[in-house]
Short mmCIF file of C-alpha atoms in Angstrom, two decimals:
data_model
loop_
_atom_site.label_atom_id
_atom_site.label_comp_id
_atom_site.label_asym_id
_atom_site.label_seq_id
_atom_site.Cartn_x
_atom_site.Cartn_y
_atom_site.Cartn_z
CA UNK R 1328 26.53 -5.40 21.27
CA UNK R 1329 24.65 -8.50 22.66
CA UNK R 1330 26.64 -11.55 23.89
CA UNK R 1331 26.72 -14.55 21.51
CA UNK R 1332 25.61 -16.87 24.06
CA UNK R 1333 22.42 -14.68 24.75
CA UNK R 1334 21.33 -14.57 21.05
CA UNK R 1335 17.91 -16.30 21.59
CA UNK R 1336 17.20 -14.41 24.81
CA UNK R 1337 18.16 -11.03 23.28
CA UNK R 1338 16.31 -11.95 20.17
CA UNK R 1339 13.01 -12.82 22.15
CA UNK R 1340 13.33 -9.62 24.02
CA UNK R 1341 13.79 -7.58 20.83
CA UNK R 1342 10.85 -9.28 18.88
CA UNK R 1343 8.69 -8.76 21.69
CA UNK R 1344 9.48 -4.94 21.78
CA UNK R 1345 9.18 -4.69 18.09
CA UNK R 1346 5.57 -6.47 18.20
CA UNK R 1347 4.52 -4.02 21.08
CA UNK R 1348 5.52 -1.00 19.02
CA UNK R 1349 3.89 -2.36 15.49
CA UNK R 1350 0.93 -0.68 14.42
CA UNK R 1351 -2.36 -2.20 15.65
CA UNK R 1352 -4.35 -1.59 12.68
CA UNK R 1353 -2.48 -4.44 10.68
CA UNK R 1354 -3.98 -7.18 12.68
CA UNK R 1355 -7.62 -5.80 12.50
CA UNK R 1356 -7.72 -5.52 8.92
CA UNK R 1357 -10.32 -7.85 7.55
CA UNK R 1358 -10.35 -7.73 3.88
CA UNK R 1359 -7.37 -10.07 3.51
CA UNK R 1360 -7.66 -13.98 3.37
CA UNK R 1361 -6.52 -16.32 5.86
CA UNK R 1362 -3.12 -18.35 5.80
CA UNK R 1363 -5.42 -21.31 5.38
CA UNK R 1364 -7.38 -20.45 2.17
CA UNK R 1365 -10.10 -23.00 2.90
CA UNK R 1366 -11.00 -20.81 6.22
CA UNK R 1367 -13.24 -18.03 5.32
CA UNK R 1368 -13.31 -16.73 8.68
CA UNK R 1369 -10.63 -13.82 8.62
CA UNK R 1370 -11.89 -11.96 11.93
CA UNK R 1371 -8.92 -12.21 14.06
CA UNK R 1372 -7.57 -15.54 13.89
CA UNK R 1373 -4.09 -14.45 11.79
CA UNK R 1374 -3.71 -11.44 14.18
CA UNK R 1375 -0.67 -13.27 15.48
CA UNK R 1376 0.79 -14.50 12.42
CA UNK R 1377 4.57 -13.77 11.82
CA UNK R 1378 6.03 -14.33 8.39
CA UNK R 1379 9.82 -14.88 7.79
CA UNK R 1380 11.45 -13.73 4.71
CA UNK R 1381 13.64 -17.10 4.02
CA UNK R 1382 16.16 -17.28 1.13
CA UNK R 1383 17.89 -20.31 2.59
CA UNK R 1384 21.03 -18.72 3.70
CA UNK R 1385 22.48 -18.97 6.97
CA UNK R 1386 21.00 -15.49 8.17
CA UNK R 1387 17.55 -16.03 7.24
CA UNK R 1388 17.63 -19.84 8.23
CA UNK R 1389 18.80 -18.70 11.64
CA UNK R 1390 15.95 -16.06 11.79
CA UNK R 1391 13.54 -18.73 10.90
CA UNK R 1392 15.00 -21.00 13.51
CA UNK R 1393 14.93 -18.38 16.26
CA UNK R 1394 11.48 -17.25 15.22
CA UNK R 1395 10.07 -20.64 15.55
CA UNK R 1396 11.38 -21.03 18.96
CA UNK R 1397 9.76 -17.80 19.85
CA UNK R 1398 6.36 -18.54 18.43
CA UNK R 1399 6.25 -21.84 20.13
CA UNK R 1400 7.13 -20.08 23.36
CA UNK R 1401 4.71 -17.08 22.96
CA UNK R 1402 1.99 -19.23 21.04
CA UNK R 1403 2.24 -17.20 17.99
CA UNK R 1404 1.73 -18.46 14.46
CA UNK R 1405 4.64 -18.58 12.06
CA UNK R 1406 5.05 -19.00 8.17
CA UNK R 1407 8.10 -18.73 5.79
CA UNK R 1408 7.96 -16.83 2.36
CA UNK R 1409 10.61 -17.55 -0.24
CA UNK R 1410 10.93 -15.69 -3.38
CA UNK R 1411 12.38 -17.52 -6.42
CA UNK R 1412 13.33 -14.81 -9.00
CA UNK R 1413 14.34 -17.49 -11.75
CA UNK R 1414 17.44 -15.78 -12.32
CA UNK R 1415 20.11 -17.93 -10.99
CA UNK R 1416 20.61 -21.44 -12.11
CA UNK R 1417 20.26 -22.78 -8.45
CA UNK R 1418 17.13 -20.93 -7.67
CA UNK R 1419 15.04 -24.11 -7.85
CA UNK R 1420 17.44 -25.72 -5.44
CA UNK R 1421 17.02 -23.01 -3.01
CA UNK R 1422 13.26 -23.02 -3.18
CA UNK R 1423 13.30 -26.82 -2.68
CA UNK R 1424 15.68 -26.34 0.34
CA UNK R 1425 13.58 -23.78 2.01
CA UNK R 1426 10.24 -26.04 1.31
CA UNK R 1427 12.09 -28.94 3.14
CA UNK R 1428 13.06 -26.59 5.98
CA UNK R 1429 9.32 -25.65 6.55
CA UNK R 1430 8.34 -29.24 6.47
CA UNK R 1431 10.59 -30.15 9.10
CA UNK R 1432 9.41 -27.06 11.29
CA UNK R 1433 5.70 -28.08 10.33
CA UNK R 1434 4.99 -24.52 9.09
CA UNK R 1435 3.51 -23.13 5.79
CA UNK R 1436 5.83 -22.15 3.18
CA UNK R 1437 4.69 -19.71 0.90
CA UNK R 1438 6.64 -19.38 -2.66
CA UNK R 1439 6.48 -16.70 -5.17
CA UNK R 1440 8.14 -17.87 -8.48
CA UNK R 1441 8.51 -14.51 -10.31
CA UNK R 1442 9.59 -16.14 -13.67
CA UNK R 1443 6.37 -18.23 -13.78
CA UNK R 1444 4.20 -15.50 -12.44
CA UNK R 1445 5.30 -12.90 -15.06
CA UNK R 1446 6.41 -15.25 -17.98
CA UNK R 1447 10.01 -14.34 -17.64
CA UNK R 1448 12.62 -13.94 -14.99
CA UNK R 1449 13.13 -9.94 -13.77
CA UNK R 1450 16.15 -7.91 -14.95
CA UNK R 1451 19.25 -9.21 -12.89
CA UNK R 1452 19.96 -5.96 -11.35
CA UNK R 1453 20.34 -5.81 -7.47
CA UNK R 1454 17.98 -3.04 -6.99
CA UNK R 1455 15.36 -4.37 -9.51
CA UNK R 1456 15.46 -7.78 -7.86
CA UNK R 1457 15.03 -6.26 -4.24
CA UNK R 1458 12.19 -4.35 -5.39
CA UNK R 1459 10.63 -7.48 -6.96
CA UNK R 1460 11.20 -9.53 -3.90
CA UNK R 1461 9.62 -6.97 -1.51
CA UNK R 1462 6.40 -6.57 -3.61
CA UNK R 1463 6.26 -10.49 -3.45
CA UNK R 1464 6.88 -10.52 0.33
CA UNK R 1465 4.44 -7.59 1.15
CA UNK R 1466 1.72 -9.39 -0.99
CA UNK R 1467 1.93 -12.42 1.19
CA UNK R 1468 1.66 -10.25 4.19
CA UNK R 1469 -1.44 -8.54 3.04
CA UNK R 1470 -2.86 -11.80 1.58
CA UNK R 1471 -2.61 -13.67 4.86
CA UNK R 1472 -3.39 -10.75 7.25
CA UNK R 1473 -0.06 -11.33 8.91
CA UNK R 1474 0.96 -8.94 11.71
CA UNK R 1475 4.53 -8.36 10.40
CA UNK R 1476 7.26 -9.50 8.04
CA UNK R 1477 10.52 -10.66 9.56
CA UNK R 1478 13.95 -10.07 7.72
CA UNK R 1479 17.33 -11.09 8.72
CA UNK R 1480 19.38 -7.88 8.40
CA UNK R 1481 21.96 -7.70 10.98
CA UNK R 1482 24.77 -5.04 12.19
CA UNK R 1483 27.05 -6.07 9.20
CA UNK R 1484 24.33 -5.27 6.75
CA UNK R 1485 23.72 -2.12 8.66
CA UNK R 1486 27.55 -1.09 8.41
CA UNK R 1487 27.09 -2.03 4.58
CA UNK R 1488 24.01 0.18 4.21
CA UNK R 1489 25.35 3.09 5.96
CA UNK R 1490 28.71 2.86 3.98
CA UNK R 1491 26.97 2.48 0.90
CA UNK R 1492 24.63 5.57 1.26
CA UNK R 1493 27.55 7.63 2.72
CA UNK R 1494 29.73 7.17 -0.64
CA UNK R 1495 26.52 7.35 -2.90
CA UNK R 1496 25.04 10.48 -1.08
CA UNK R 1497 22.17 10.78 1.22
CA UNK R 1498 20.18 12.47 3.71
CA UNK R 1499 20.16 12.29 7.60
CA UNK R 1500 17.36 9.87 7.08
CA UNK R 1501 19.53 7.44 4.56
CA UNK R 1502 22.71 7.80 6.53
CA UNK R 1503 20.98 6.70 9.77
CA UNK R 1504 20.42 3.18 8.21
CA UNK R 1505 17.76 0.65 8.45
CA UNK R 1506 15.33 0.74 11.26
CA UNK R 1507 14.48 -2.49 13.55
CA UNK R 1508 10.83 -1.47 12.69
CA UNK R 1509 9.67 0.34 9.61
CA UNK R 1510 6.39 0.43 7.62
CA UNK R 1511 6.14 0.16 3.69
CA UNK R 1512 3.07 -0.08 1.81
CA UNK R 1513 1.20 -0.48 5.07
CA UNK R 1514 3.33 -3.56 6.36
CA UNK R 1515 5.22 -3.75 9.06
CA UNK R 1516 9.00 -4.86 8.46
CA UNK R 1517 10.84 -6.06 11.69
CA UNK R 1518 14.42 -6.52 11.99
CA UNK R 1519 14.96 -8.24 15.27
CA UNK R 1520 18.73 -9.07 14.50
CA UNK R 1521 19.91 -5.75 13.30
CA UNK R 1522 21.85 -5.23 16.51
CA UNK R 1523 23.73 -8.57 16.27
CA UNK R 1524 26.87 -9.30 14.34
CA UNK R 1525 27.12 -11.61 11.29
CA UNK R 1526 29.59 -13.79 13.59
CA UNK R 1527 26.93 -14.10 16.28
CA UNK R 1528 24.41 -15.47 13.73
CA UNK R 1529 26.88 -17.83 12.18
CA UNK R 1530 27.89 -19.08 15.63
CA UNK R 1531 24.43 -19.83 16.56
CA UNK R 1532 23.80 -21.64 13.43
CA UNK R 1533 26.91 -23.70 13.86
CA UNK R 1534 25.91 -24.60 17.44
CA UNK R 1535 22.38 -25.69 16.51
CA UNK R 1536 23.51 -27.69 13.55
CA UNK R 1537 21.29 -25.88 11.19
CA UNK R 1538 21.74 -26.49 7.69
CA UNK R 1539 21.81 -23.65 5.03
CA UNK R 1540 22.75 -22.89 1.51
CA UNK R 1541 25.22 -20.78 0.13
CA UNK R 1542 24.45 -18.23 -2.65
CA UNK R 1543 27.32 -18.19 -5.15
CA UNK R 1544 26.53 -14.50 -6.00
CA UNK R 1545 27.59 -13.42 -2.70
CA UNK R 1546 31.25 -13.84 -3.74
CA UNK R 1547 30.76 -11.84 -6.99
CA UNK R 1548 32.31 -8.18 -6.65
CA UNK R 1549 30.01 -7.25 -9.50
CA UNK R 1550 27.55 -6.15 -6.97
CA UNK R 1551 28.70 -2.99 -4.97
CA UNK R 1552 27.55 -4.63 -1.54
CA UNK R 1553 29.70 -7.51 -2.13
CA UNK R 1554 32.62 -5.16 -3.02
CA UNK R 1555 32.24 -3.32 0.14
CA UNK R 1556 31.55 -6.62 2.28
CA UNK R 1557 34.60 -8.31 1.00
CA UNK R 1558 37.33 -5.54 0.70
CA UNK R 1559 36.43 -2.07 2.14
CA UNK R 1560 34.68 -3.35 5.61
CA UNK R 1561 37.51 -5.80 6.67
CA UNK R 1562 39.99 -3.17 5.73
CA UNK R 1563 38.12 -0.64 8.07
CA UNK R 1564 37.87 -3.40 10.85
CA UNK R 1565 41.58 -4.01 10.71
CA UNK R 1566 42.12 -0.06 11.38
CA UNK R 1567 39.23 -0.14 14.14
CA UNK R 1568 38.23 -3.53 15.41
CA UNK R 1569 35.16 -1.93 17.44
CA UNK R 1570 34.05 -0.07 14.13
CA UNK R 1571 31.03 -2.46 13.75
CA UNK R 1572 29.88 -1.39 17.05
CA UNK R 1573 30.66 2.25 16.44
CA UNK R 1574 28.48 2.45 13.23
CA UNK R 1575 25.77 0.67 15.15
CA UNK R 1576 25.62 3.17 17.58
CA UNK R 1577 25.83 5.93 15.35
CA UNK R 1578 22.79 4.56 13.40
CA UNK R 1579 20.72 4.36 16.64
CA UNK R 1580 21.78 8.17 17.47
CA UNK R 1581 21.00 9.15 13.83
CA UNK R 1582 17.75 7.52 13.86
CA UNK R 1583 16.68 9.02 17.29
CA UNK R 1584 17.57 12.63 15.89
CA UNK R 1585 16.06 11.85 12.60
CA UNK R 1586 12.72 11.14 14.36
CA UNK R 1587 12.92 14.29 16.25
CA UNK R 1588 13.41 16.31 13.09
CA UNK R 1589 10.77 14.43 11.40
CA UNK R 1590 8.19 15.19 14.29
CA UNK R 1591 9.02 18.91 13.96
CA UNK R 1592 8.78 18.72 10.33
CA UNK R 1593 5.17 17.32 10.59
CA UNK R 1594 4.08 20.65 12.36
CA UNK R 1595 5.45 22.52 9.56
CA UNK R 1596 3.39 20.54 7.24
CA UNK R 1597 0.38 21.31 9.27
CA UNK R 1598 1.27 24.75 9.28
CA UNK R 1599 1.93 25.77 5.50
CA UNK R 1600 0.79 22.84 3.47
CA UNK R 1601 -2.71 21.84 2.39
CA UNK R 1602 -3.55 18.40 0.70
CA UNK R 1603 -6.54 18.22 -1.66
CA UNK R 1604 -6.78 14.66 -2.82
CA UNK R 1605 -3.89 14.03 -4.90
CA UNK R 1606 -2.42 17.58 -4.88
CA UNK R 1607 -0.69 19.74 -2.39
CA UNK R 1608 -0.63 23.48 -2.00
CA UNK R 1609 2.39 25.17 -0.18
CA UNK R 1610 2.27 28.51 1.38
CA UNK R 1611 5.84 29.48 0.52
CA UNK R 1612 5.99 32.62 2.62
CA UNK R 1613 5.06 30.26 5.45
CA UNK R 1614 7.28 27.69 4.48
CA UNK R 1615 10.32 29.87 4.52
CA UNK R 1616 9.79 31.37 7.88
CA UNK R 1617 11.38 27.83 9.11
CA UNK R 1618 14.82 26.55 9.01
CA UNK R 1619 16.20 24.86 5.81
CA UNK R 1620 16.21 21.48 7.28
CA UNK R 1621 12.87 21.46 8.37
CA UNK R 1622 11.78 23.15 4.99
CA UNK R 1623 13.55 20.02 3.20
CA UNK R 1624 11.82 17.53 5.58
CA UNK R 1625 8.50 18.99 5.09
CA UNK R 1626 8.85 18.73 1.37
CA UNK R 1627 10.23 15.12 1.63
CA UNK R 1628 6.97 14.37 3.79
CA UNK R 1629 4.74 15.89 0.84
CA UNK R 1630 6.19 13.76 -1.66
CA UNK R 1631 5.72 10.62 0.21
CA UNK R 1632 2.06 11.52 0.81
CA UNK R 1633 1.57 11.91 -3.06
CA UNK R 1634 3.57 8.77 -4.32
CA UNK R 1635 5.34 6.02 -2.55
CA UNK R 1636 8.54 5.82 -4.50
CA UNK R 1637 12.09 6.33 -3.25
CA UNK R 1638 12.38 10.22 -3.39
CA UNK R 1639 15.68 11.31 -3.28
CA UNK R 1640 17.58 14.50 -1.83
CA UNK R 1641 17.76 15.64 -5.47
CA UNK R 1642 14.06 15.58 -5.72
CA UNK R 1643 13.51 17.42 -2.58
CA UNK R 1644 15.98 20.06 -3.17
CA UNK R 1645 14.69 20.64 -6.88
CA UNK R 1646 11.23 21.68 -5.17
CA UNK R 1647 13.00 23.71 -2.36
CA UNK R 1648 14.92 25.53 -5.27
CA UNK R 1649 11.42 26.20 -6.87
CA UNK R 1650 10.03 27.69 -3.93
CA UNK R 1651 13.04 30.33 -4.00
CA UNK R 1652 12.56 30.89 -7.89
CA UNK R 1653 12.10 34.52 -8.61
CA UNK R 1654 9.77 33.53 -11.35
CA UNK R 1655 6.22 33.73 -10.16
CA UNK R 1656 5.17 30.72 -12.53
CA UNK R 1657 8.20 28.63 -12.68
CA UNK R 1658 7.57 24.94 -13.13
CA UNK R 1659 9.45 21.50 -12.75
CA UNK R 1660 8.55 17.92 -13.38
CA UNK R 1661 8.90 15.09 -10.94
CA UNK R 1662 8.93 11.46 -11.24
CA UNK R 1663 5.93 9.28 -10.85
CA UNK R 1664 3.80 11.45 -13.10
CA UNK R 1665 4.07 14.75 -10.63
CA UNK R 1666 4.83 18.31 -11.38
CA UNK R 1667 5.57 21.23 -9.12
CA UNK R 1668 4.67 24.98 -10.19
CA UNK R 1669 4.48 28.28 -8.64
CA UNK R 1670 1.46 30.66 -8.46
CA UNK R 1671 3.07 33.59 -6.83
CA UNK R 1672 3.42 32.86 -3.40
CA UNK R 1673 1.89 29.49 -3.55
CA UNK R 1674 3.54 26.20 -4.94
CA UNK R 1675 1.34 23.40 -6.31
CA UNK R 1676 2.58 19.86 -6.48
CA UNK R 1677 0.14 17.62 -8.17
CA UNK R 1678 -0.32 15.11 -11.36
CA UNK R 1679 1.42 16.67 -14.47
CA UNK R 1680 -2.12 16.61 -16.25
CA UNK R 1681 -3.87 18.80 -13.64
CA UNK R 1682 -1.96 21.99 -14.56
CA UNK R 1683 -3.13 21.71 -18.28
CA UNK R 1684 -6.09 23.87 -17.33
CA UNK R 1685 -3.34 26.94 -16.54
CA UNK R 1686 -2.16 26.70 -20.24
CA UNK R 1687 -5.38 26.83 -22.08
CA UNK R 1688 -5.28 29.71 -24.38
CA UNK R 1689 -8.91 29.52 -25.41
CA UNK R 1690 -12.04 30.87 -24.36
CA UNK R 1691 -14.79 28.34 -23.40
CA UNK R 1692 -18.15 28.55 -24.86
CA UNK R 1693 -20.75 30.48 -22.52
CA UNK R 1694 -23.13 28.55 -20.61
CA UNK R 1695 -27.01 29.43 -20.06
CA UNK R 1696 -28.45 28.14 -16.67
CA UNK R 1697 -32.08 28.44 -15.94
CA UNK R 1698 -31.99 28.65 -12.22
CA UNK R 1699 -33.78 26.18 -9.93
CA UNK R 1700 -33.35 25.32 -6.23
CA UNK R 1701 -30.42 22.80 -5.44
CA UNK R 1702 -29.25 22.51 -8.91
CA UNK R 1703 -25.51 22.19 -10.26
CA UNK R 1704 -23.86 23.20 -13.25
CA UNK R 1705 -20.10 22.66 -14.46
CA UNK R 1706 -18.20 25.09 -16.49
CA UNK R 1707 -16.67 25.07 -19.10
CA UNK R 1708 -19.07 22.40 -20.55
CA UNK R 1709 -16.47 20.63 -22.65
CA UNK R 1710 -15.82 17.81 -20.04
CA UNK R 1711 -12.93 19.62 -18.29
CA UNK R 1712 -15.11 20.71 -15.36
CA UNK R 1713 -13.04 23.05 -13.60
CA UNK R 1714 -15.48 25.17 -12.03
CA UNK R 1715 -18.88 23.73 -10.18
CA UNK R 1716 -21.60 26.28 -9.44
CA UNK R 1717 -24.67 25.19 -7.08
CA UNK R 1718 -27.76 27.27 -6.90
CA UNK R 1719 -30.27 27.37 -3.93
CA UNK R 1720 -33.17 29.56 -2.94
CA UNK R 1721 -32.31 32.67 -0.81
CA UNK R 1722 -35.08 34.33 1.32
CA UNK R 1723 -35.32 36.94 3.95
CA UNK R 1724 -34.09 36.82 6.65
CA UNK R 1725 -31.17 34.58 5.38
CA UNK R 1726 -27.87 36.56 5.63
CA UNK R 1727 -26.22 37.90 2.46
CA UNK R 1728 -22.91 36.25 1.58
CA UNK R 1729 -19.78 37.39 2.83
CA UNK R 1730 -17.49 34.91 0.82
CA UNK R 1731 -16.08 35.76 -2.58
CA UNK R 1732 -17.13 32.09 -3.29
CA UNK R 1733 -20.77 32.79 -3.11
CA UNK R 1734 -23.03 35.53 -4.37
CA UNK R 1735 -26.62 36.48 -3.88
CA UNK R 1736 -28.71 37.67 -6.80
CA UNK R 1737 -32.21 38.97 -7.50
CA UNK R 1738 -34.88 36.15 -8.37
CA UNK R 1739 -34.17 36.15 -11.90
CA UNK R 1740 -35.02 33.51 -14.30
CA UNK R 1741 -31.35 32.49 -15.34
CA UNK R 1742 -27.93 33.53 -15.64
CA UNK R 1743 -25.05 33.46 -18.16
CA UNK R 1744 -21.66 31.98 -17.44
CA UNK R 1745 -18.74 32.88 -19.92
CA UNK R 1746 -15.09 33.65 -19.53
CA UNK R 1747 -13.86 36.88 -18.75
CA UNK R 1748 -12.60 39.66 -21.25
CA UNK R 1749 -9.68 41.15 -19.47
CA UNK R 1750 -10.40 44.51 -21.32
CA UNK R 1751 -13.82 44.80 -19.71
CA UNK R 1752 -14.58 47.61 -17.02
CA UNK R 1753 -16.65 46.58 -13.94
CA UNK R 1754 -17.81 48.51 -10.74
CA UNK R 1755 -16.63 46.30 -7.73
CA UNK R 1756 -19.24 46.22 -5.04
CA UNK R 1757 -18.40 49.25 -2.57
CA UNK R 1758 -16.27 51.14 -5.06
CA UNK R 1759 -17.78 54.32 -6.72
CA UNK R 1760 -15.69 53.96 -9.93
CA UNK R 1761 -15.06 51.27 -12.68
CA UNK R 1762 -11.97 48.93 -12.95
CA UNK R 1763 -10.71 46.83 -15.67
CA UNK R 1764 -10.80 43.06 -15.16
CA UNK R 1765 -7.07 42.97 -16.03
CA UNK R 1766 -6.33 45.02 -12.98
CA UNK R 1767 -8.54 43.07 -10.73
CA UNK R 1768 -6.61 39.83 -11.74
CA UNK R 1769 -3.21 41.65 -10.99
CA UNK R 1770 -4.30 42.58 -7.75
CA UNK R 1771 -5.57 39.03 -7.00
CA UNK R 1772 -2.20 37.63 -8.22
CA UNK R 1773 -4.21 35.25 -10.45
CA UNK R 1774 -1.46 33.92 -13.11
CA UNK R 1775 -1.59 35.13 -16.71
CA UNK R 1776 -2.63 31.66 -17.90
CA UNK R 1777 -5.75 31.62 -15.95
CA UNK R 1778 -7.02 35.23 -16.78
CA UNK R 1779 -8.62 34.39 -20.40
CA UNK R 1780 -10.26 31.31 -18.91
CA UNK R 1781 -11.60 32.73 -15.55
CA UNK R 1782 -15.48 32.64 -15.71
CA UNK R 1783 -17.73 35.72 -15.05
CA UNK R 1784 -21.43 35.43 -14.02
CA UNK R 1785 -23.64 37.71 -16.08
CA UNK R 1786 -27.43 38.60 -15.77
CA UNK R 1787 -28.37 39.79 -18.99
CA UNK R 1788 -25.30 41.72 -20.46
CA UNK R 1789 -24.22 42.68 -17.03
CA UNK R 1790 -21.38 41.04 -14.94
CA UNK R 1791 -22.77 40.44 -11.45
CA UNK R 1792 -19.82 38.34 -9.99
CA UNK R 1793 -16.16 37.16 -10.75
CA UNK R 1794 -16.25 33.78 -8.80
CA UNK R 1795 -13.57 33.96 -5.94
CA UNK R 1796 -12.58 37.41 -6.64
CA UNK R 1797 -15.37 39.97 -6.16
CA UNK R 1798 -19.11 40.77 -6.43
CA UNK R 1799 -19.84 43.82 -8.57
CA UNK R 1800 -22.54 46.70 -8.02
CA UNK R 1801 -24.81 45.08 -10.61
CA UNK R 1802 -28.06 43.40 -9.80
CA UNK R 1803 -27.98 43.62 -6.15
CA UNK R 1804 -30.79 42.38 -3.97
CA UNK R 1805 -33.08 45.52 -3.35
CA UNK R 1806 -34.19 46.12 0.20
CA UNK R 1807 -37.82 45.43 -0.76
CA UNK R 1808 -37.01 42.06 -2.39
CA UNK R 1809 -37.67 39.01 -0.16
CA UNK R 1810 -36.33 36.10 -2.40
CA UNK R 1811 -33.47 35.50 -4.57
CA UNK R 1812 -30.83 33.06 -5.62
CA UNK R 1813 -27.72 32.12 -3.74
CA UNK R 1814 -24.78 30.91 -5.92
CA UNK R 1815 -21.86 29.06 -4.62
CA UNK R 1816 -18.68 28.01 -6.69
CA UNK R 1817 -15.95 25.47 -6.00
CA UNK R 1818 -12.97 24.78 -8.12
CA UNK R 1819 -9.21 23.76 -7.32
CA UNK R 1820 -7.84 27.09 -8.49
CA UNK R 1821 -9.71 29.17 -5.80
CA UNK R 1822 -7.66 27.35 -3.16
CA UNK R 1823 -4.62 28.05 -5.13
CA UNK R 1824 -5.58 31.76 -5.20
CA UNK R 1825 -6.41 31.81 -1.62
CA UNK R 1826 -2.87 30.64 -0.56
CA UNK R 1827 -1.47 33.30 -3.02
CA UNK R 1828 -3.56 35.94 -1.49
CA UNK R 1829 -4.63 35.33 2.19
CA UNK R 1830 -7.30 38.18 2.09
CA UNK R 1831 -8.95 37.07 -1.01
CA UNK R 1832 -11.79 35.53 0.79
CA UNK R 1833 -13.07 38.99 2.36
CA UNK R 1834 -14.58 42.05 1.05
#
């Protein structure tokens, strides 16, 4: 742990290191306003702006003082951001103090008064207040095109975080504590004091005669962190005087190993998970070829790609258990309006409303389509639009389709699209006999819920194509015919079936 007398030098080195690591795209984003709202040129003038989250306490006041020295030396711009929750009686006093500090340093002071903005103070719970605070701080960073948000977390805070997550229950990512550089909602968060003890920060404030305020709620043991801070941690320090250094070192090692697992899991994601908009399709057989820790981490990455909430081990484990379920159509619900369900060897994670198609028990009305070049039609025609068909001219010497999502038919005037009757018998292309549609669905691992609503394409009364599954022997293009129609279909369900049956796209 750095020596007390070297606090600024160590802070300066660490902040420079974090700035060098920060994502470059933050400073080049031009759709945010400047710190000076009267200046409409937002090209690159704020690429060197740092915003310090300042409550007025000793930690954030010391951070603001250090950052001010750094910005003067390195020619960066600086602003302070203060969030007034409106919960405590002395909240307005804190805001006034921070404004005065900024006036003294001649830097902008950005203040968010949540009670005024929302018409009422937020719920006075620790977790709720923290989320509101960060939302307001992130808004400032985006609004003013700042490079990063600086927060005053230190080694003692890290100790509390690791200890609290340990007794609450967490994963390797959680037990490794806070990162010196993290990105949340596309905002870079820097913690340049994370390796320094609270005592070092207090000593710096005292030696430089810094004024600061004391939050009276920091003494209340109604908050879990305060109970750890005032009772548990001092007791542990009495047993092991070097426990702070030990936990700091542990967090650093855990973060390095966690990063290694994350990189390996990203390779797993590329191998067995396919993203399509706001849904993910998991190849279960492929996923299970990897070790369980990598399976968990891949699922965690999947969840964060779909929704930016705080996903827990239980959420990840519930999806992992679903992947091992013996039921080929098992389903679970998740927070943020998501659901996960099985389709044989595929698993879908998507918005809960998107699987309503699978539960449909009715048959859609048939659709008649007068064919013309480069035309499109949707099926069913009730607004649900699960299948999209596209028609274009086919002429010799164009090749005949080998994809089951395409079909070439003779030059007929029109076709009909209707839902399948599973008792119907058809003659698949290349087969001598006839086969029931029910058996074709079973062989293709089409879930039962889909079979009654799966479309078939007919010319007259004959089924010529079961989209995504097979072309029939009916109405083939004859050798003497030089023109016809090429039909192509797209539908989310086809991707899901392809994952359940890798051979489904070839005849």
